[in-house]
XYZ file of C-alpha atoms in Angstrom:
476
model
C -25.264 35.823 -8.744
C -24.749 35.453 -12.352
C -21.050 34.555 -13.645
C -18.669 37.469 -13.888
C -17.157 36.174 -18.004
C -13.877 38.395 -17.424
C -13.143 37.507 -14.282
C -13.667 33.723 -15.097
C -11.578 34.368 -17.950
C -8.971 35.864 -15.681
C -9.263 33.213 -13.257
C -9.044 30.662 -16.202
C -6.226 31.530 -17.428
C -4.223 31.941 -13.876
C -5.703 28.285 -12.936
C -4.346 26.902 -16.487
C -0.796 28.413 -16.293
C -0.309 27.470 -12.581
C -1.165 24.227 -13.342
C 1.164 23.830 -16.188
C 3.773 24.661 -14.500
C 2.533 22.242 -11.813
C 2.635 19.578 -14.293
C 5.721 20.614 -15.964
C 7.821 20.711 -12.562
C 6.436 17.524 -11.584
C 7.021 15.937 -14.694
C 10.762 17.460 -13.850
C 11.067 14.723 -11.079
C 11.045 18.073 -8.683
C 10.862 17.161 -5.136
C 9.335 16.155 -3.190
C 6.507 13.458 -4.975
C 4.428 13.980 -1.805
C 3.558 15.937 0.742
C 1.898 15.059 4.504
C 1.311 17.632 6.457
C -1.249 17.500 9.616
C -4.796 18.459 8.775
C -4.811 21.399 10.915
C -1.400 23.037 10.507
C -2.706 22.502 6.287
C -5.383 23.891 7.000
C -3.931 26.996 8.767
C -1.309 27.560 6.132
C -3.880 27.344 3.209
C -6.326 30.070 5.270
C -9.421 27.676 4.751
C -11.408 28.723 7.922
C -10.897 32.358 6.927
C -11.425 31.610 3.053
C -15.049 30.061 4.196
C -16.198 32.728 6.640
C -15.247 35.625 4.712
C -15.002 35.020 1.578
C -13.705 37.550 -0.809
C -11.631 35.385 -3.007
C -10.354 37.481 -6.471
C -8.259 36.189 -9.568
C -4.869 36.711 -8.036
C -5.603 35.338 -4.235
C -7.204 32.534 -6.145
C -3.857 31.879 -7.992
C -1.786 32.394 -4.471
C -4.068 29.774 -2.983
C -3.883 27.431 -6.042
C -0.060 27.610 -5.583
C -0.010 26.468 -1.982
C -3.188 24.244 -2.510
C -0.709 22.088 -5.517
C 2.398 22.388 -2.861
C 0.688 20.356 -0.754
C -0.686 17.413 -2.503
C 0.850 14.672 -4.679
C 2.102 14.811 -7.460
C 0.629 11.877 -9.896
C 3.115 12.940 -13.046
C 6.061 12.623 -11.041
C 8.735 10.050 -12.047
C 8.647 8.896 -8.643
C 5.214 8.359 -8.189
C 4.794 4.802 -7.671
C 2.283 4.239 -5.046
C -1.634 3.907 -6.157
C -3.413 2.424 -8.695
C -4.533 6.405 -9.677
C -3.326 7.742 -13.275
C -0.963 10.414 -14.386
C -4.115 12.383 -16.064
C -3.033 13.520 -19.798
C -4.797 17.171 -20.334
C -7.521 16.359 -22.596
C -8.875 14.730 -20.049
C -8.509 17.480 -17.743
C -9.792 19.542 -20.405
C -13.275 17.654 -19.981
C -13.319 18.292 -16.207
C -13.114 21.708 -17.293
C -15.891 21.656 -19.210
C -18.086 19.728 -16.579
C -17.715 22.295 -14.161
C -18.796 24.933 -16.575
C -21.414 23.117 -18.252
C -22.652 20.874 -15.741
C -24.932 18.349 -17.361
C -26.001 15.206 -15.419
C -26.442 13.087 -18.747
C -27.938 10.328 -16.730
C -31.498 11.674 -18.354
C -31.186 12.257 -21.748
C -32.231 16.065 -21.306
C -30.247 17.057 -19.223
C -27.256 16.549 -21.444
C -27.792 15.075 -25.041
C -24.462 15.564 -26.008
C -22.704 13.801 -23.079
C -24.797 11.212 -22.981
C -24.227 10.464 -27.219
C -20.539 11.059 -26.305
C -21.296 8.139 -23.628
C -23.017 5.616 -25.639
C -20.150 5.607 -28.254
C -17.054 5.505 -25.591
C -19.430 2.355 -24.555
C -20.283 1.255 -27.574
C -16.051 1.425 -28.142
C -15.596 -0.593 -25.139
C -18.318 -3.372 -25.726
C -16.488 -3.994 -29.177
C -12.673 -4.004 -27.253
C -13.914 -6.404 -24.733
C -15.759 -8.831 -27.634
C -19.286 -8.011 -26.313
C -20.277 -6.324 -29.394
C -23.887 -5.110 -30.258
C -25.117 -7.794 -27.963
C -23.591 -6.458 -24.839
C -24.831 -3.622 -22.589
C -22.593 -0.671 -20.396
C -22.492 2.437 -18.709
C -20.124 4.594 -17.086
C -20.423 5.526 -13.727
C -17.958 7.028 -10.783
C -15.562 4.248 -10.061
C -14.832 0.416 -9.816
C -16.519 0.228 -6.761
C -19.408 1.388 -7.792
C -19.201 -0.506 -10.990
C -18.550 -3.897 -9.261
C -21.636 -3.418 -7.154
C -23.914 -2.500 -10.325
C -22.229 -5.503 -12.142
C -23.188 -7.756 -8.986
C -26.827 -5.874 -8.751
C -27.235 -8.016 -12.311
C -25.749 -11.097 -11.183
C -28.242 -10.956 -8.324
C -31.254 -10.239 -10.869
C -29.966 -13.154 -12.675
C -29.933 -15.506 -9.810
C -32.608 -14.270 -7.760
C -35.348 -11.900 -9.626
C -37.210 -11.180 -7.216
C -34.431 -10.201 -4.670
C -35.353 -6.168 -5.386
C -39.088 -6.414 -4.520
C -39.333 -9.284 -1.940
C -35.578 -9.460 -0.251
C -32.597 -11.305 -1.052
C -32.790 -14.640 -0.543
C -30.288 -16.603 2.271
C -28.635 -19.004 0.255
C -26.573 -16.722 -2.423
C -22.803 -16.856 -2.615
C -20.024 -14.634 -3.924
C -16.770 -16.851 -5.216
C -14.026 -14.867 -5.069
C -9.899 -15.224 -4.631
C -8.550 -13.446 -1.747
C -6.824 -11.498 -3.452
C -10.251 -9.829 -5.078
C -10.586 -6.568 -5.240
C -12.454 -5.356 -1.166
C -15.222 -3.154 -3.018
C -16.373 -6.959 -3.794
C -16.727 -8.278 -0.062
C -18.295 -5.035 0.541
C -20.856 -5.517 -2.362
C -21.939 -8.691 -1.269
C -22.637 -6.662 2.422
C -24.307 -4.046 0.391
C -26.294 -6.187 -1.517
C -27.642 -7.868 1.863
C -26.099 -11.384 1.006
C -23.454 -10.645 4.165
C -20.032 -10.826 4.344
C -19.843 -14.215 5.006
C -21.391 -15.465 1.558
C -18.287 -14.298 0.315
C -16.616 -17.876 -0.544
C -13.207 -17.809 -1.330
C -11.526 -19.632 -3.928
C -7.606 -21.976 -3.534
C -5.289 -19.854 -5.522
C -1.861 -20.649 -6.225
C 0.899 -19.097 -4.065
C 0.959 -15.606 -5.975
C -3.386 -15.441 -5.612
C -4.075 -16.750 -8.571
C -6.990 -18.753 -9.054
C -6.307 -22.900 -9.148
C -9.034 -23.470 -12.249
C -8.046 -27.300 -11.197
C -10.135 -26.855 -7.475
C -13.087 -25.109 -9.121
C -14.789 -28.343 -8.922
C -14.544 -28.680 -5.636
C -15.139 -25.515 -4.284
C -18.251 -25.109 -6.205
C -19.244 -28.684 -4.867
C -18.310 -27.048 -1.718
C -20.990 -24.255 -1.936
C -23.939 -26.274 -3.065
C -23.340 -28.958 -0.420
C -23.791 -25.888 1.898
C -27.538 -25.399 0.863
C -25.885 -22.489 -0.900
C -26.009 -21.371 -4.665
C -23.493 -19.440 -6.286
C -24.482 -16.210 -7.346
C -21.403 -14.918 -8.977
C -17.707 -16.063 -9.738
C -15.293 -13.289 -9.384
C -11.855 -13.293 -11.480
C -8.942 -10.495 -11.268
C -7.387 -8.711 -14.758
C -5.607 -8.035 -12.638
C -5.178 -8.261 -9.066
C -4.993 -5.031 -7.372
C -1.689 -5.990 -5.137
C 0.246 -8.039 -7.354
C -1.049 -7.210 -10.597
C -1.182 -10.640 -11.832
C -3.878 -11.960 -14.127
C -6.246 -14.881 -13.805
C -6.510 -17.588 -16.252
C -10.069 -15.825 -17.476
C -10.593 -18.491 -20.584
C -10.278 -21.563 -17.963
C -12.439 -19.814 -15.326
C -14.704 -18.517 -18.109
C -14.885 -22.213 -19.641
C -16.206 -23.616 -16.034
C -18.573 -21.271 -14.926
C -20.058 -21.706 -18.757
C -20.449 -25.274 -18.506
C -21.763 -24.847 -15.041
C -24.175 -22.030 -15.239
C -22.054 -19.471 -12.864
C -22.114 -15.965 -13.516
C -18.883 -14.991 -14.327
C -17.492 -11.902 -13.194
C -14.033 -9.788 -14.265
C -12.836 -7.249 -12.222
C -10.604 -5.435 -15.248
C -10.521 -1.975 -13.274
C -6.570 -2.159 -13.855
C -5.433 -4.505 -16.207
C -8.742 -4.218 -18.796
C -6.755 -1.432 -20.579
C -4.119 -4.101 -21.771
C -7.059 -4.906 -24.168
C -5.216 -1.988 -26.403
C -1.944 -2.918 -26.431
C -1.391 -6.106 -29.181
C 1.694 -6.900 -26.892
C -0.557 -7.582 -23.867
C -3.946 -7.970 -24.938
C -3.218 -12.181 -24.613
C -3.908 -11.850 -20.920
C -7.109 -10.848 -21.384
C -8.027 -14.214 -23.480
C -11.221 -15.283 -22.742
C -12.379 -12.061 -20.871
C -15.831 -12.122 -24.004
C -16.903 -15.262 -21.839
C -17.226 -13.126 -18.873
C -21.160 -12.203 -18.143
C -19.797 -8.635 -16.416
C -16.577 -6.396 -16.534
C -15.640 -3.809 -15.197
C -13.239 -1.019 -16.466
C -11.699 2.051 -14.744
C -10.888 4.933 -17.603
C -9.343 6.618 -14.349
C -6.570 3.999 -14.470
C -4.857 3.073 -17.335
C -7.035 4.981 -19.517
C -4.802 8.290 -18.219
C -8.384 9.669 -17.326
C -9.006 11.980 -14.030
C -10.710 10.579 -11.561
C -13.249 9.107 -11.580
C -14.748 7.383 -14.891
C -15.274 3.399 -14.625
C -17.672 1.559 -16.863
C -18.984 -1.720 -16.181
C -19.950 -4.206 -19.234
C -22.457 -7.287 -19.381
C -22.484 -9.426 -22.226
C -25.684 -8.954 -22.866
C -27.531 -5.788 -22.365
C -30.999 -7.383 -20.437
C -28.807 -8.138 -17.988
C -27.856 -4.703 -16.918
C -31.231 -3.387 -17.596
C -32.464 -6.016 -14.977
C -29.941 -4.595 -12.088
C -32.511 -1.845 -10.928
C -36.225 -2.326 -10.834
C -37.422 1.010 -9.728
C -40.298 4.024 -10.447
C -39.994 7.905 -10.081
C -42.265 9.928 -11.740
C -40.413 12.611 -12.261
C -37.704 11.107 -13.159
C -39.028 8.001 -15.527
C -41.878 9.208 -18.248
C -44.313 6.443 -19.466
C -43.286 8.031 -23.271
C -39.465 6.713 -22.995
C -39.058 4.000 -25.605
C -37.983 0.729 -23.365
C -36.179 -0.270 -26.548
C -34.310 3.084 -26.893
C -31.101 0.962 -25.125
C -31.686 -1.173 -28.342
C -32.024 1.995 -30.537
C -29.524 4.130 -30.314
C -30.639 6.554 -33.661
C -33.540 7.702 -30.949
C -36.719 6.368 -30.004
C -40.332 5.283 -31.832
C -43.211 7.529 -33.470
C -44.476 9.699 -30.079
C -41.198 8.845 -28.235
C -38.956 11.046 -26.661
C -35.831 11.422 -28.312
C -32.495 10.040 -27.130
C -31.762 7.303 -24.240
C -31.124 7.560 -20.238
C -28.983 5.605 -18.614
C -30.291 6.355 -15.441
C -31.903 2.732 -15.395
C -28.359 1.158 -15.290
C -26.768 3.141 -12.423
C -26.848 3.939 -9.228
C -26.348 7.412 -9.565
C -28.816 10.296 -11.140
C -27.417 12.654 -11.077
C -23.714 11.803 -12.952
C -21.145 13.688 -14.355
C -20.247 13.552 -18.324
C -17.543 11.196 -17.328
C -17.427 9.661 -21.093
C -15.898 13.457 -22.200
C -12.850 12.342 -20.487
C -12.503 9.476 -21.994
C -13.311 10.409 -25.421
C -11.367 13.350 -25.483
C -7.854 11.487 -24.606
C -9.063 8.742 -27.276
C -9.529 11.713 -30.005
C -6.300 12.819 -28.741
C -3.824 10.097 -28.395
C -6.275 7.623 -30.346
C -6.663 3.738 -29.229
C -3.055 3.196 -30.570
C -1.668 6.174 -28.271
C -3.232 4.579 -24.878
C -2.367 0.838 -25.919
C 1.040 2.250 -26.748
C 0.647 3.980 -23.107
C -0.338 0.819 -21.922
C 2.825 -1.218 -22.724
C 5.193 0.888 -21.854
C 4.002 1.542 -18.666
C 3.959 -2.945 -18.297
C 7.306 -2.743 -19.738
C 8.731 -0.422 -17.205
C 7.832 -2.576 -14.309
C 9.016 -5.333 -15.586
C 12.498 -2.617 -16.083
C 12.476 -2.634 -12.281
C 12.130 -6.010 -12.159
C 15.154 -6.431 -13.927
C 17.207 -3.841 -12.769
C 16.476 -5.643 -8.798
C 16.423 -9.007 -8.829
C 20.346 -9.482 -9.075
C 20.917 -6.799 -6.218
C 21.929 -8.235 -3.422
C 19.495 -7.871 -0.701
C 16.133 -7.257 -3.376
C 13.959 -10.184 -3.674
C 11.158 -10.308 -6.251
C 8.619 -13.152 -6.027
C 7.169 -13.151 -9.271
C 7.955 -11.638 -13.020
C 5.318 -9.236 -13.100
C 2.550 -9.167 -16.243
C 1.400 -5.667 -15.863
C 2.917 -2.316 -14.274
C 2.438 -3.321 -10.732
C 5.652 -5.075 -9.255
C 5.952 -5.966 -5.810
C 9.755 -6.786 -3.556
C 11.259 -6.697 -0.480
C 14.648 -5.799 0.454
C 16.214 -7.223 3.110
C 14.216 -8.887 6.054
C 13.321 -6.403 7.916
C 10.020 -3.842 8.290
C 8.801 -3.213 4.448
C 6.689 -0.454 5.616
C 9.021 1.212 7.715
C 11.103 1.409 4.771
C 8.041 3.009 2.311
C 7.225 5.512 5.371
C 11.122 6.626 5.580
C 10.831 7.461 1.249
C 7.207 9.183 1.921
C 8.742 11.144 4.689
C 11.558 12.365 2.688
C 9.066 13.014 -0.518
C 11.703 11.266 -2.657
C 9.451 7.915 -3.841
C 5.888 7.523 -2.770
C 5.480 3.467 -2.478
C 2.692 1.062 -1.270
C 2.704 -2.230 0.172
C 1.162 -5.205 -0.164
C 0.840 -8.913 1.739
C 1.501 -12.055 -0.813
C 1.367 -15.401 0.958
C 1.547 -13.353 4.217
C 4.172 -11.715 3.776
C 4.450 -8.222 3.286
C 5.901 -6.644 0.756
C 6.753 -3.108 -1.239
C 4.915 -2.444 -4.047
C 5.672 0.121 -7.115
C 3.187 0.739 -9.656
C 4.352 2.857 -12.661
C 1.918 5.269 -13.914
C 3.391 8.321 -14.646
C 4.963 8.435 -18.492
C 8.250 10.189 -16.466
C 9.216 7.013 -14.667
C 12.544 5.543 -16.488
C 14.976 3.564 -15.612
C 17.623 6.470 -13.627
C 14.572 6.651 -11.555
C 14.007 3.125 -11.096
C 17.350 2.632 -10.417
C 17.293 6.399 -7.875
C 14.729 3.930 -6.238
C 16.929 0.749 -5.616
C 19.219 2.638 -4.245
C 17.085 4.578 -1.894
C 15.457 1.887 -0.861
C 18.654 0.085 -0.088
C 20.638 3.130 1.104
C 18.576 3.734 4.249
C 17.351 0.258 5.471
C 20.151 -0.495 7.870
């Protein structure tokens, strides 16, 4: 069935003023931040089982539905919003997703979507530059941190062990990582066939942060194993506490030792564009890999993540792989090297299929480009700090309360607390329940704790300090 233009148009323009409103009321601090109903009564009020049997669906049912459908979610530009690590999208970005579903080009082969994939190399090309790697270094987007992590490990692997994707991976590989790393990297290494186990973790200090001073020994530790170390894993930052490793010390050991080093930047990478923060990123060019999630701090949709190597052979060694239908013997294989095209009798362009896991991938560097050409770098690292400074608001605004304790100053917008000594999460489900603050916790030191994370440009201090209060108010 070919596409009806005016009723798209119709729908279009129903879909775009719904969700403006949406946006607007949310933005409001309307309650409530989140709803959590059971699947099936959802399911029965939204009319899915009928909507899929039957059918049917016109420009105003579709705008009926879309009303419910945004009742029943949560609402990421709410002031209150303060649970997950997910952004408050700004609408060029949404714009782009727009455009994807319209357009629909997989860019991952060059021909199937010039123009995302050109948008693509420069949004890397931007990054590389931000994170020090320059013309040297090598990236590609792809559909989240987790994925990204594994494709940054897939190089560490090639690095370590070559010939890991034809004959196996070898037993004796380990993974160094803090405990307070990231999960998608324990299940990586399981991915990757090293096991669970070769997961070695590093002595942190008491907030998770990694003691550069025990390095010594812990790589000692592996190699007296029978064990080599594969990959070193650092947090910028750590996805419960938000804090940053020292990434010049760790970056200065594994250099002089000949460790891979890894960053996990999904989060905290984005302080790279803020002059007030970028200092805790110092030393993140010594990293070999990085990864950074656009859909974070970048105020992209979800998903858009790009991971980094310092030097592009290393990502083009991650995959090792033949489909002839897929990869022609007249692709220039230094068109990653060429970016104006490719030799005399060349096809044109470059794919990026070689460095990813997926083929077929959505034009995630639109979204991305389209809030840079927006807000420019200066409008996200302005973003950036503000969000960091309104955590460390909260901060403020807690830690003389009686009853609030705060174990560290935070670096970033995460903040973690606990108020009183009783049950933390019994305290986040009572706020969820009542759709006034959506909160997440978090264990430090074994101890569990709340945790706020301030992504939506709406949060300020009445509703930090609406939060204190409600927190307090109903803990008994």
């Amino acid at each position: 069935m070919i596409w009806d233009v005016e009723e798209f148009t119709r729908a279009a323009e129903a879909t775009v003023g719904r969700l403006a409103a949406y946006v607007e009321e949310s933005q409001c601090g309307l309650p409530p931040v989140i709803r959590r109903r059971p699947p099936r009564e959802l399911a029965e009020r939204l009319g899915l089982a009928r909507w899929i049997r039957e059918g049917g669906m016109t420009p105003q049912t579709h705008a009926e539905f879309l009303a419910a459908y945004l009742e029943e979610g949560t609402r990421m530009h709410h002031p209150a919003s303060l649970g997950h690590q997910i952004a408050s999208p700004d609408f060029p970005a949404a714009l782009a997703d727009l455009v994807h579903g319209a357009a629909n080009n997989p860019m991952a082969v060059y021909e199937m979507g010039a123009a995302a994939a050109t948008v693509e190399l420069e949004v890397v090309r931007w990054m590389l530059e931000k994170t020090g790697y320059g013309a040297a270094g090598g990236g590609v987007l792809t559909h989240g941190g987790s994925l990204a992590n594994l494709t940054a490990l897939l190089a560490a692997r090639a690095a370590a062990a070559p010939d890991a994707w034809d004959g196996g991976v070898p037993g004796d590989l380990a993974l160094l990582a803090p405990a307070a790393a990231h999960y998608s990297l324990a299940r990586a290494a399981a991915v990757l066939g090293l096991g669970a186990r070769a997961v070695v973790p590093l002595e942190t200090d008491p907030l998770g942060r990694i003691d550069v001073a025990a390095l010594p020994e812990a790589l000692d530790r592996v190699r007296r194993a029978g064990r080599r170390p594969m990959a070193l894993v650092a947090n910028a930052c750590a996805t419960a506490t938000g804090l940053y490793d020292d990434l010049r010390a760790v970056g200065e050991f594994c250099a002089s030792h000949g460790v891979w080093f890894h960053v996990d930047g999904a989060h905290g990478a984005s302080a790279l564009l803020s002059p007030e923060h970028r200092h805790l990123l110092d030393g993140v060019e010594l990293a070999d890999s990085l990864i950074w999630d656009a859909h974070k701090m970048l105020r992209t949709s979800s998903l858009a993540a790009a991971v980094l190597t310092r030097r592009a052979a290393d990502l083009d060694a991650a995959f090792r792989q033949e489909a002839s239908y897929l990869f022609y013997g007249d692709r220039d294989p230094d068109a990653h090297e060429d970016p104006s095209g490719a030799g005399p009798g060349a096809a044109p362009g470059i794919d990026s299929i070689g460095r990813t896991v997926e083929c077929s991938k959505a034009e995630l560097g639109l979204k991305i480009f389209l809030n840079l050409a927006w807000r420019g770098e200066r409008g996200l690292g302005a973003y950036v700090a503000r969000q960091y400074a309104a955590a460390r608001r909260l901060w403020e605004l807690g830690r003389d309360r009686p009853g609030f304790t705060f174990p560290y100053e935070p670096e970033s917008n995460i903040v973690c607390f606990r108020y009183g000594t009783g049950d933390q999460p019994a305290i986040r489900e009572r706020l969820m329940t009542e759709g006034t603050f959506h909160l997440t916790s978090a264990e430090i030191g074994g101890v569990r704790h709340l945790r706020a994370t301030v992504m939506a440009p709406a949060t300020d201090d009445k509703t930090l300090e609406a939060l204190l209060d409600a927190v307090a108010g109903g803990a008994g």
